[in-house]
Structure formats: structure tokens, C-alpha cells
Amino acid sequence: MSLATRDLVLLHWRLANVQDWDGLGRLLHAEMTYEAPQSRERIRSPLGYVDFFATWPQPWRAEVLRCIADGSSAMTQISFISSAPPMMGLSLFDLKDGLIVKVTDYWPDPYEPGPRLSKHVERY
């Protein structure tokens, strides 16, 4: 995969929004991890990350408001739109070998996560 960092991250959100789970999975490094420090959640695999998105209660979408990127990392500011009021989120992306190896999500509005449908989510 030789997409520029910014293009790769924006493609990540486009594929998530159209629920192209196979396409999203192809953007992820085998060592992929996801963390949400505020809710103390972690996922340790590409399969788990895709499952987390795929099992999120529908309908939802992430509107990218801003993307800042360099050679091996990026940050997106998103508006997460679902049946609940929109939430603002900041996602930090790290790349390895041209693929997404780590995503760290920060949600400025406090919340306690509800039950997750994905069995891949750990609490720490």
C-alpha cells in the first residue's frame, strides 16, 4: 500500500461510513491496536477493530471536519453522528509499513461506554 498518510486516513473514514469492512481491514497493519483512554477500552487486532465498527448500533457516520498528517501519523477531528446527539472526536493514527498500526480516540465530552457488541473490546 503506497497511499499518502492523509489519503489513507481519509479513506479509512470513507470505507467505515459506507460499511466496507473488507476494504477497511485492508488498511490495517497486522499489529494494529485501538485505544480509547477516556473509556479505558482497547482492541488488539485488525479483525477486532473492524468488528468494533461493524457491530456499532446503526445508523452512524463520521464526518471528517479536519485532517492533519505527516509521513507516519495523522489526526482527524470528526463529528460522530448517530441516533444520539453528535459527539466531537479526535483520532490519532500511527502508520507502519504504509498501513494503520494504531488508532487512539479522544472524546472531549465525558461518557461511560455502554455494553459493546464486539467481543474484541477489553477494558483496562
Short mmCIF file of N, CA, C and O in Angstrom, two decimals:
data_model
loop_
_atom_site.label_atom_id
_atom_site.label_comp_id
_atom_site.label_asym_id
_atom_site.label_seq_id
_atom_site.Cartn_x
_atom_site.Cartn_y
_atom_site.Cartn_z
N MET A 1 0.86 -1.17 0.00
CA MET A 1 0.00 0.00 0.00
C MET A 1 0.90 1.23 0.00
O MET A 1 1.78 1.33 0.82
N SER A 2 0.67 2.13 -0.91
CA SER A 2 1.52 3.30 -1.01
C SER A 2 0.73 4.60 -0.96
O SER A 2 1.17 5.61 -1.49
N LEU A 3 -0.43 4.60 -0.34
CA LEU A 3 -1.21 5.83 -0.21
C LEU A 3 -0.51 6.79 0.74
O LEU A 3 0.07 6.37 1.75
N ALA A 4 -0.57 8.05 0.44
CA ALA A 4 -0.06 9.06 1.36
C ALA A 4 -0.84 8.97 2.67
O ALA A 4 -2.01 8.56 2.69
N THR A 5 -0.22 9.38 3.76
CA THR A 5 -0.84 9.26 5.08
C THR A 5 -2.23 9.90 5.14
O THR A 5 -3.19 9.28 5.58
N ARG A 6 -2.33 11.13 4.69
CA ARG A 6 -3.62 11.83 4.72
C ARG A 6 -4.67 11.08 3.91
O ARG A 6 -5.80 10.87 4.37
N ASP A 7 -4.32 10.64 2.71
CA ASP A 7 -5.26 9.92 1.86
C ASP A 7 -5.68 8.60 2.50
O ASP A 7 -6.84 8.21 2.42
N LEU A 8 -4.74 7.92 3.15
CA LEU A 8 -5.04 6.65 3.80
C LEU A 8 -6.05 6.84 4.93
O LEU A 8 -7.03 6.09 5.05
N VAL A 9 -5.84 7.85 5.74
CA VAL A 9 -6.73 8.10 6.88
C VAL A 9 -8.11 8.54 6.41
O VAL A 9 -9.13 8.09 6.95
N LEU A 10 -8.17 9.38 5.41
CA LEU A 10 -9.47 9.79 4.88
C LEU A 10 -10.20 8.61 4.23
O LEU A 10 -11.42 8.47 4.36
N LEU A 11 -9.44 7.73 3.57
CA LEU A 11 -10.03 6.51 3.01
C LEU A 11 -10.59 5.63 4.13
O LEU A 11 -11.67 5.04 4.00
N HIS A 12 -9.88 5.54 5.24
CA HIS A 12 -10.35 4.79 6.42
C HIS A 12 -11.76 5.25 6.79
O HIS A 12 -12.67 4.43 6.97
N TRP A 13 -11.97 6.57 6.92
CA TRP A 13 -13.28 7.07 7.31
C TRP A 13 -14.32 6.87 6.21
O TRP A 13 -15.48 6.54 6.50
N ARG A 14 -13.93 7.03 4.95
CA ARG A 14 -14.89 6.79 3.85
C ARG A 14 -15.37 5.35 3.85
O ARG A 14 -16.57 5.08 3.71
N LEU A 15 -14.44 4.41 3.99
CA LEU A 15 -14.81 2.99 4.00
C LEU A 15 -15.68 2.64 5.21
O LEU A 15 -16.63 1.87 5.10
N ALA A 16 -15.36 3.22 6.36
CA ALA A 16 -16.17 2.99 7.56
C ALA A 16 -17.59 3.51 7.35
O ALA A 16 -18.56 2.85 7.70
N ASN A 17 -17.70 4.68 6.75
CA ASN A 17 -19.02 5.29 6.54
C ASN A 17 -19.90 4.50 5.58
O ASN A 17 -21.12 4.51 5.71
N VAL A 18 -19.29 3.81 4.61
CA VAL A 18 -20.09 3.01 3.68
C VAL A 18 -20.11 1.53 4.08
O VAL A 18 -20.60 0.69 3.35
N GLN A 19 -19.55 1.25 5.26
CA GLN A 19 -19.54 -0.09 5.83
C GLN A 19 -18.85 -1.11 4.91
O GLN A 19 -19.28 -2.26 4.81
N ASP A 20 -17.76 -0.70 4.30
CA ASP A 20 -16.93 -1.61 3.50
C ASP A 20 -15.89 -2.21 4.44
O ASP A 20 -14.76 -1.74 4.53
N TRP A 21 -16.30 -3.23 5.18
CA TRP A 21 -15.45 -3.79 6.23
C TRP A 21 -14.23 -4.49 5.66
O TRP A 21 -13.16 -4.43 6.27
N ASP A 22 -14.35 -5.16 4.52
CA ASP A 22 -13.17 -5.79 3.91
C ASP A 22 -12.17 -4.73 3.48
O ASP A 22 -10.97 -4.87 3.71
N GLY A 23 -12.66 -3.66 2.86
CA GLY A 23 -11.79 -2.58 2.45
C GLY A 23 -11.10 -1.92 3.64
O GLY A 23 -9.90 -1.66 3.61
N LEU A 24 -11.85 -1.68 4.72
CA LEU A 24 -11.27 -1.10 5.92
C LEU A 24 -10.19 -2.02 6.48
O LEU A 24 -9.10 -1.57 6.84
N GLY A 25 -10.46 -3.30 6.52
CA GLY A 25 -9.49 -4.26 7.05
C GLY A 25 -8.18 -4.27 6.27
O GLY A 25 -7.11 -4.47 6.84
N ARG A 26 -8.25 -4.00 4.97
CA ARG A 26 -7.03 -3.98 4.15
C ARG A 26 -6.14 -2.79 4.45
O ARG A 26 -4.97 -2.78 4.07
N LEU A 27 -6.64 -1.79 5.15
CA LEU A 27 -5.85 -0.61 5.51
C LEU A 27 -5.10 -0.79 6.83
O LEU A 27 -4.32 0.06 7.22
N LEU A 28 -5.35 -1.92 7.51
CA LEU A 28 -4.84 -2.12 8.87
C LEU A 28 -3.64 -3.06 8.90
O LEU A 28 -3.66 -4.12 8.28
N HIS A 29 -2.64 -2.68 9.65
CA HIS A 29 -1.44 -3.49 9.87
C HIS A 29 -1.79 -4.68 10.76
O HIS A 29 -2.68 -4.59 11.62
N ALA A 30 -1.09 -5.78 10.60
CA ALA A 30 -1.33 -6.98 11.40
C ALA A 30 -1.16 -6.73 12.90
O ALA A 30 -1.78 -7.40 13.73
N GLU A 31 -0.34 -5.75 13.28
CA GLU A 31 -0.09 -5.42 14.69
C GLU A 31 -1.03 -4.32 15.20
O GLU A 31 -0.78 -3.72 16.24
N MET A 32 -2.10 -4.06 14.50
CA MET A 32 -2.99 -2.94 14.79
C MET A 32 -3.56 -3.00 16.21
O MET A 32 -3.97 -4.07 16.68
N THR A 33 -3.55 -1.83 16.88
CA THR A 33 -4.22 -1.70 18.18
C THR A 33 -5.07 -0.42 18.16
O THR A 33 -4.78 0.53 17.45
N TYR A 34 -6.11 -0.45 18.94
CA TYR A 34 -7.01 0.69 19.11
C TYR A 34 -7.14 0.95 20.60
O TYR A 34 -7.26 0.00 21.39
N GLU A 35 -7.10 2.23 20.99
CA GLU A 35 -7.31 2.59 22.39
C GLU A 35 -8.19 3.82 22.49
O GLU A 35 -8.07 4.74 21.67
N ALA A 36 -9.05 3.81 23.48
CA ALA A 36 -9.87 4.97 23.84
C ALA A 36 -9.59 5.23 25.32
O ALA A 36 -10.21 4.60 26.19
N PRO A 37 -8.60 6.09 25.63
CA PRO A 37 -8.20 6.29 27.03
C PRO A 37 -9.33 6.75 27.95
O PRO A 37 -9.39 6.32 29.10
N GLN A 38 -10.23 7.58 27.46
CA GLN A 38 -11.30 8.09 28.30
C GLN A 38 -12.21 6.97 28.81
O GLN A 38 -12.58 6.95 29.97
N SER A 39 -12.53 6.02 27.95
CA SER A 39 -13.40 4.92 28.35
C SER A 39 -12.62 3.66 28.74
O SER A 39 -13.21 2.64 29.05
N ARG A 40 -11.29 3.75 28.66
CA ARG A 40 -10.40 2.65 29.03
C ARG A 40 -10.71 1.39 28.23
O ARG A 40 -10.84 0.30 28.77
N GLU A 41 -10.82 1.57 26.91
CA GLU A 41 -11.10 0.44 26.01
C GLU A 41 -9.90 0.21 25.09
O GLU A 41 -9.25 1.16 24.67
N ARG A 42 -9.67 -1.05 24.78
CA ARG A 42 -8.55 -1.43 23.91
C ARG A 42 -8.97 -2.60 23.03
O ARG A 42 -9.70 -3.49 23.47
N ILE A 43 -8.47 -2.57 21.80
CA ILE A 43 -8.66 -3.68 20.85
C ILE A 43 -7.28 -3.99 20.30
O ILE A 43 -6.52 -3.09 19.96
N ARG A 44 -6.96 -5.28 20.17
CA ARG A 44 -5.60 -5.67 19.79
C ARG A 44 -5.49 -6.43 18.47
O ARG A 44 -4.62 -7.27 18.33
N SER A 45 -6.34 -6.13 17.50
CA SER A 45 -6.21 -6.81 16.21
C SER A 45 -6.99 -6.06 15.14
O SER A 45 -7.97 -5.39 15.45
N PRO A 46 -6.57 -6.22 13.89
CA PRO A 46 -7.36 -5.63 12.80
C PRO A 46 -8.79 -6.19 12.77
O PRO A 46 -9.74 -5.43 12.59
N LEU A 47 -8.94 -7.48 12.96
CA LEU A 47 -10.26 -8.11 12.97
C LEU A 47 -11.14 -7.49 14.05
O LEU A 47 -12.32 -7.18 13.83
N GLY A 48 -10.57 -7.29 15.24
CA GLY A 48 -11.32 -6.71 16.34
C GLY A 48 -11.75 -5.27 16.06
O GLY A 48 -12.86 -4.86 16.39
N TYR A 49 -10.84 -4.49 15.45
CA TYR A 49 -11.14 -3.10 15.12
C TYR A 49 -12.30 -3.03 14.13
O TYR A 49 -13.25 -2.27 14.31
N VAL A 50 -12.24 -3.84 13.09
CA VAL A 50 -13.31 -3.86 12.09
C VAL A 50 -14.62 -4.33 12.75
O VAL A 50 -15.68 -3.75 12.51
N ASP A 51 -14.55 -5.33 13.60
CA ASP A 51 -15.75 -5.84 14.28
C ASP A 51 -16.36 -4.76 15.17
O ASP A 51 -17.59 -4.64 15.26
N PHE A 52 -15.53 -3.97 15.83
CA PHE A 52 -15.99 -2.88 16.68
C PHE A 52 -16.84 -1.90 15.86
O PHE A 52 -17.93 -1.50 16.27
N PHE A 53 -16.37 -1.53 14.68
CA PHE A 53 -17.11 -0.65 13.80
C PHE A 53 -18.38 -1.34 13.28
O PHE A 53 -19.46 -0.75 13.26
N ALA A 54 -18.24 -2.58 12.84
CA ALA A 54 -19.35 -3.30 12.21
C ALA A 54 -20.50 -3.56 13.19
O ALA A 54 -21.66 -3.65 12.77
N THR A 55 -20.20 -3.70 14.47
CA THR A 55 -21.23 -4.01 15.45
C THR A 55 -21.77 -2.78 16.17
O THR A 55 -22.63 -2.91 17.05
N TRP A 56 -21.25 -1.59 15.81
CA TRP A 56 -21.75 -0.36 16.44
C TRP A 56 -23.21 -0.18 16.03
O TRP A 56 -23.55 -0.34 14.86
N PRO A 57 -24.10 0.15 16.97
CA PRO A 57 -25.52 0.31 16.62
C PRO A 57 -25.72 1.32 15.48
O PRO A 57 -25.16 2.40 15.50
N GLN A 58 -26.52 0.92 14.52
CA GLN A 58 -26.80 1.74 13.34
C GLN A 58 -27.97 2.66 13.60
O GLN A 58 -28.78 2.37 14.46
N PRO A 59 -28.14 3.73 12.87
CA PRO A 59 -27.21 4.24 11.86
C PRO A 59 -26.17 5.15 12.50
O PRO A 59 -26.41 5.74 13.55
N TRP A 60 -25.01 5.25 11.88
CA TRP A 60 -23.97 6.17 12.32
C TRP A 60 -23.09 6.54 11.13
O TRP A 60 -23.06 5.84 10.13
N ARG A 61 -22.38 7.64 11.30
CA ARG A 61 -21.35 8.04 10.34
C ARG A 61 -20.41 9.01 11.03
O ARG A 61 -20.77 9.64 12.03
N ALA A 62 -19.21 9.10 10.48
CA ALA A 62 -18.20 10.01 10.99
C ALA A 62 -17.94 11.07 9.92
O ALA A 62 -17.49 10.74 8.82
N GLU A 63 -18.25 12.31 10.24
CA GLU A 63 -17.99 13.41 9.32
C GLU A 63 -16.63 14.01 9.67
O GLU A 63 -16.44 14.51 10.78
N VAL A 64 -15.68 13.91 8.75
CA VAL A 64 -14.34 14.44 9.00
C VAL A 64 -14.38 15.96 8.84
O VAL A 64 -14.72 16.47 7.77
N LEU A 65 -14.03 16.66 9.90
CA LEU A 65 -14.01 18.12 9.90
C LEU A 65 -12.62 18.66 9.61
O LEU A 65 -12.47 19.75 9.07
N ARG A 66 -11.60 17.86 9.98
CA ARG A 66 -10.22 18.31 9.82
C ARG A 66 -9.30 17.11 9.81
O ARG A 66 -9.53 16.14 10.53
N CYS A 67 -8.26 17.18 9.01
CA CYS A 67 -7.25 16.13 8.98
C CYS A 67 -5.88 16.78 8.85
O CYS A 67 -5.65 17.59 7.94
N ILE A 68 -5.00 16.44 9.76
CA ILE A 68 -3.62 16.92 9.75
C ILE A 68 -2.74 15.69 9.69
O ILE A 68 -2.93 14.75 10.47
N ALA A 69 -1.78 15.67 8.77
CA ALA A 69 -0.97 14.46 8.58
C ALA A 69 0.48 14.81 8.27
O ALA A 69 0.77 15.87 7.72
N ASP A 70 1.36 13.87 8.63
CA ASP A 70 2.75 13.93 8.19
C ASP A 70 3.10 12.57 7.62
O ASP A 70 2.20 11.80 7.27
N GLY A 71 4.35 12.22 7.55
CA GLY A 71 4.75 10.98 6.91
C GLY A 71 4.23 9.70 7.54
O GLY A 71 3.92 8.74 6.84
N SER A 72 4.11 9.66 8.87
CA SER A 72 3.75 8.40 9.51
C SER A 72 2.65 8.54 10.56
O SER A 72 2.40 7.61 11.32
N SER A 73 2.01 9.70 10.62
CA SER A 73 0.93 9.87 11.59
C SER A 73 -0.07 10.90 11.07
O SER A 73 0.24 11.69 10.18
N ALA A 74 -1.26 10.85 11.66
CA ALA A 74 -2.31 11.79 11.28
C ALA A 74 -3.25 11.97 12.46
O ALA A 74 -3.32 11.13 13.37
N MET A 75 -4.00 13.09 12.41
CA MET A 75 -5.02 13.36 13.40
C MET A 75 -6.26 13.81 12.63
O MET A 75 -6.17 14.62 11.72
N THR A 76 -7.41 13.24 12.99
CA THR A 76 -8.67 13.72 12.43
C THR A 76 -9.56 14.23 13.54
O THR A 76 -9.57 13.68 14.65
N GLN A 77 -10.28 15.28 13.23
CA GLN A 77 -11.35 15.77 14.08
C GLN A 77 -12.63 15.36 13.37
O GLN A 77 -12.81 15.67 12.19
N ILE A 78 -13.48 14.62 14.08
CA ILE A 78 -14.71 14.14 13.46
C ILE A 78 -15.92 14.57 14.27
O ILE A 78 -15.82 14.83 15.47
N SER A 79 -17.03 14.62 13.59
CA SER A 79 -18.32 14.71 14.24
C SER A 79 -18.94 13.33 14.07
O SER A 79 -19.17 12.88 12.93
N PHE A 80 -19.14 12.63 15.18
CA PHE A 80 -19.73 11.29 15.14
C PHE A 80 -21.23 11.46 15.23
O PHE A 80 -21.76 11.93 16.24
N ILE A 81 -21.92 11.08 14.16
CA ILE A 81 -23.35 11.32 14.04
C ILE A 81 -24.08 9.98 14.12
O ILE A 81 -23.80 9.06 13.34
N SER A 82 -24.99 9.88 15.08
CA SER A 82 -25.76 8.65 15.27
C SER A 82 -27.14 9.05 15.78
O SER A 82 -27.53 10.21 15.68
N SER A 83 -27.85 8.10 16.36
CA SER A 83 -29.17 8.42 16.91
C SER A 83 -29.06 9.27 18.17
O SER A 83 -30.02 9.90 18.58
N ALA A 84 -27.89 9.30 18.79
CA ALA A 84 -27.62 10.15 19.95
C ALA A 84 -27.17 11.52 19.44
O ALA A 84 -26.86 11.67 18.25
N PRO A 85 -27.11 12.52 20.29
CA PRO A 85 -26.58 13.81 19.84
C PRO A 85 -25.15 13.65 19.29
O PRO A 85 -24.39 12.80 19.77
N PRO A 86 -24.77 14.43 18.28
CA PRO A 86 -23.42 14.30 17.70
C PRO A 86 -22.34 14.49 18.76
O PRO A 86 -22.51 15.27 19.70
N MET A 87 -21.26 13.73 18.61
CA MET A 87 -20.10 13.84 19.51
C MET A 87 -18.89 14.25 18.69
O MET A 87 -18.70 13.76 17.58
N MET A 88 -18.08 15.12 19.26
CA MET A 88 -16.83 15.52 18.62
C MET A 88 -15.75 14.55 19.07
O MET A 88 -15.66 14.22 20.26
N GLY A 89 -14.96 14.06 18.13
CA GLY A 89 -13.89 13.13 18.46
C GLY A 89 -12.59 13.50 17.77
O GLY A 89 -12.58 14.09 16.69
N LEU A 90 -11.49 13.18 18.43
CA LEU A 90 -10.16 13.34 17.87
C LEU A 90 -9.54 11.95 17.76
O LEU A 90 -9.50 11.22 18.76
N SER A 91 -9.10 11.60 16.57
CA SER A 91 -8.49 10.29 16.36
C SER A 91 -7.06 10.47 15.89
O SER A 91 -6.81 11.18 14.92
N LEU A 92 -6.14 9.85 16.61
CA LEU A 92 -4.73 9.87 16.24
C LEU A 92 -4.40 8.56 15.56
O LEU A 92 -4.72 7.48 16.09
N PHE A 93 -3.77 8.63 14.41
CA PHE A 93 -3.41 7.46 13.62
C PHE A 93 -1.90 7.36 13.52
O PHE A 93 -1.24 8.35 13.21
N ASP A 94 -1.37 6.17 13.75
CA ASP A 94 0.05 5.89 13.52
C ASP A 94 0.14 4.84 12.42
O ASP A 94 -0.65 3.89 12.41
N LEU A 95 1.11 5.01 11.53
CA LEU A 95 1.28 4.08 10.42
C LEU A 95 2.57 3.29 10.57
O LEU A 95 3.53 3.76 11.18
N LYS A 96 2.56 2.11 10.01
CA LYS A 96 3.74 1.26 9.94
C LYS A 96 3.64 0.50 8.62
O LYS A 96 2.59 -0.08 8.32
N ASP A 97 4.71 0.53 7.85
CA ASP A 97 4.73 -0.16 6.55
C ASP A 97 3.58 0.29 5.65
O ASP A 97 3.02 -0.50 4.89
N GLY A 98 3.18 1.57 5.76
CA GLY A 98 2.13 2.11 4.90
C GLY A 98 0.72 1.74 5.29
O GLY A 98 -0.22 2.00 4.55
N LEU A 99 0.55 1.13 6.48
CA LEU A 99 -0.77 0.72 6.97
C LEU A 99 -1.01 1.31 8.36
O LEU A 99 -0.06 1.66 9.07
N ILE A 100 -2.25 1.38 8.76
CA ILE A 100 -2.60 1.91 10.08
C ILE A 100 -2.27 0.85 11.13
O ILE A 100 -2.79 -0.26 11.09
N VAL A 101 -1.39 1.22 12.06
CA VAL A 101 -0.97 0.28 13.10
C VAL A 101 -1.57 0.63 14.46
O VAL A 101 -1.69 -0.24 15.33
N LYS A 102 -1.95 1.90 14.65
CA LYS A 102 -2.54 2.28 15.94
C LYS A 102 -3.51 3.44 15.72
O LYS A 102 -3.23 4.36 14.97
N VAL A 103 -4.65 3.35 16.41
CA VAL A 103 -5.62 4.44 16.46
C VAL A 103 -5.89 4.71 17.94
O VAL A 103 -6.18 3.79 18.70
N THR A 104 -5.78 5.98 18.33
CA THR A 104 -6.13 6.40 19.68
C THR A 104 -7.23 7.44 19.55
O THR A 104 -7.05 8.46 18.89
N ASP A 105 -8.39 7.17 20.16
CA ASP A 105 -9.55 8.05 20.09
C ASP A 105 -9.69 8.84 21.39
O ASP A 105 -9.64 8.26 22.48
N TYR A 106 -9.92 10.13 21.25
CA TYR A 106 -10.21 11.01 22.38
C TYR A 106 -11.55 11.67 22.13
O TYR A 106 -11.81 12.20 21.05
N TRP A 107 -12.41 11.59 23.13
CA TRP A 107 -13.75 12.17 23.06
C TRP A 107 -13.87 13.23 24.13
O TRP A 107 -13.92 12.91 25.33
N PRO A 108 -13.86 14.52 23.74
CA PRO A 108 -13.86 15.60 24.74
C PRO A 108 -15.05 15.58 25.69
O PRO A 108 -14.94 16.00 26.82
N ASP A 109 -16.22 15.12 25.23
CA ASP A 109 -17.37 15.06 26.12
C ASP A 109 -17.31 13.78 26.94
O ASP A 109 -17.16 12.69 26.39
N PRO A 110 -17.42 13.89 28.27
CA PRO A 110 -17.33 12.69 29.12
C PRO A 110 -18.49 11.73 28.87
O PRO A 110 -19.62 12.16 28.62
N TYR A 111 -18.17 10.46 28.95
CA TYR A 111 -19.22 9.44 28.84
C TYR A 111 -18.68 8.12 29.35
O TYR A 111 -17.49 7.89 29.39
N GLU A 112 -19.58 7.28 29.77
CA GLU A 112 -19.25 5.91 30.17
C GLU A 112 -19.82 5.00 29.09
O GLU A 112 -21.01 5.09 28.77
N PRO A 113 -18.99 4.14 28.48
CA PRO A 113 -19.50 3.32 27.38
C PRO A 113 -20.53 2.32 27.85
O PRO A 113 -20.44 1.78 28.95
N GLY A 114 -21.49 2.09 26.99
CA GLY A 114 -22.48 1.06 27.25
C GLY A 114 -21.92 -0.30 26.88
O GLY A 114 -20.75 -0.42 26.51
N PRO A 115 -22.73 -1.32 26.95
CA PRO A 115 -22.27 -2.65 26.56
C PRO A 115 -21.83 -2.65 25.10
O PRO A 115 -22.46 -2.04 24.25
N ARG A 116 -20.74 -3.30 24.81
CA ARG A 116 -20.22 -3.40 23.46
C ARG A 116 -20.62 -4.74 22.87
O ARG A 116 -20.52 -5.77 23.53
N LEU A 117 -21.03 -4.73 21.62
CA LEU A 117 -21.41 -5.96 20.95
C LEU A 117 -20.19 -6.74 20.50
O LEU A 117 -20.26 -7.95 20.33
N SER A 118 -19.07 -6.05 20.28
CA SER A 118 -17.85 -6.72 19.84
C SER A 118 -17.17 -7.42 21.01
O SER A 118 -16.92 -6.78 22.06
N LYS A 119 -16.83 -8.66 20.84
CA LYS A 119 -16.14 -9.42 21.90
C LYS A 119 -14.67 -9.05 21.97
O LYS A 119 -13.95 -9.50 22.86
N HIS A 120 -14.18 -8.21 21.07
CA HIS A 120 -12.77 -7.87 20.99
C HIS A 120 -12.40 -6.67 21.88
O HIS A 120 -11.22 -6.35 21.99
N VAL A 121 -13.36 -6.02 22.50
CA VAL A 121 -13.09 -4.83 23.30
C VAL A 121 -12.71 -5.25 24.71
O VAL A 121 -13.46 -5.94 25.38
N GLU A 122 -11.52 -4.80 25.16
CA GLU A 122 -11.06 -5.03 26.54
C GLU A 122 -11.22 -3.72 27.30
O GLU A 122 -11.05 -2.66 26.75
N ARG A 123 -11.52 -3.82 28.59
CA ARG A 123 -11.48 -2.64 29.46
C ARG A 123 -10.21 -2.71 30.29
O ARG A 123 -9.82 -3.77 30.73
N TYR A 124 -9.58 -1.58 30.48
CA TYR A 124 -8.35 -1.53 31.31
C TYR A 124 -8.45 -0.45 32.34
O TYR A 124 -9.38 0.31 32.37
#
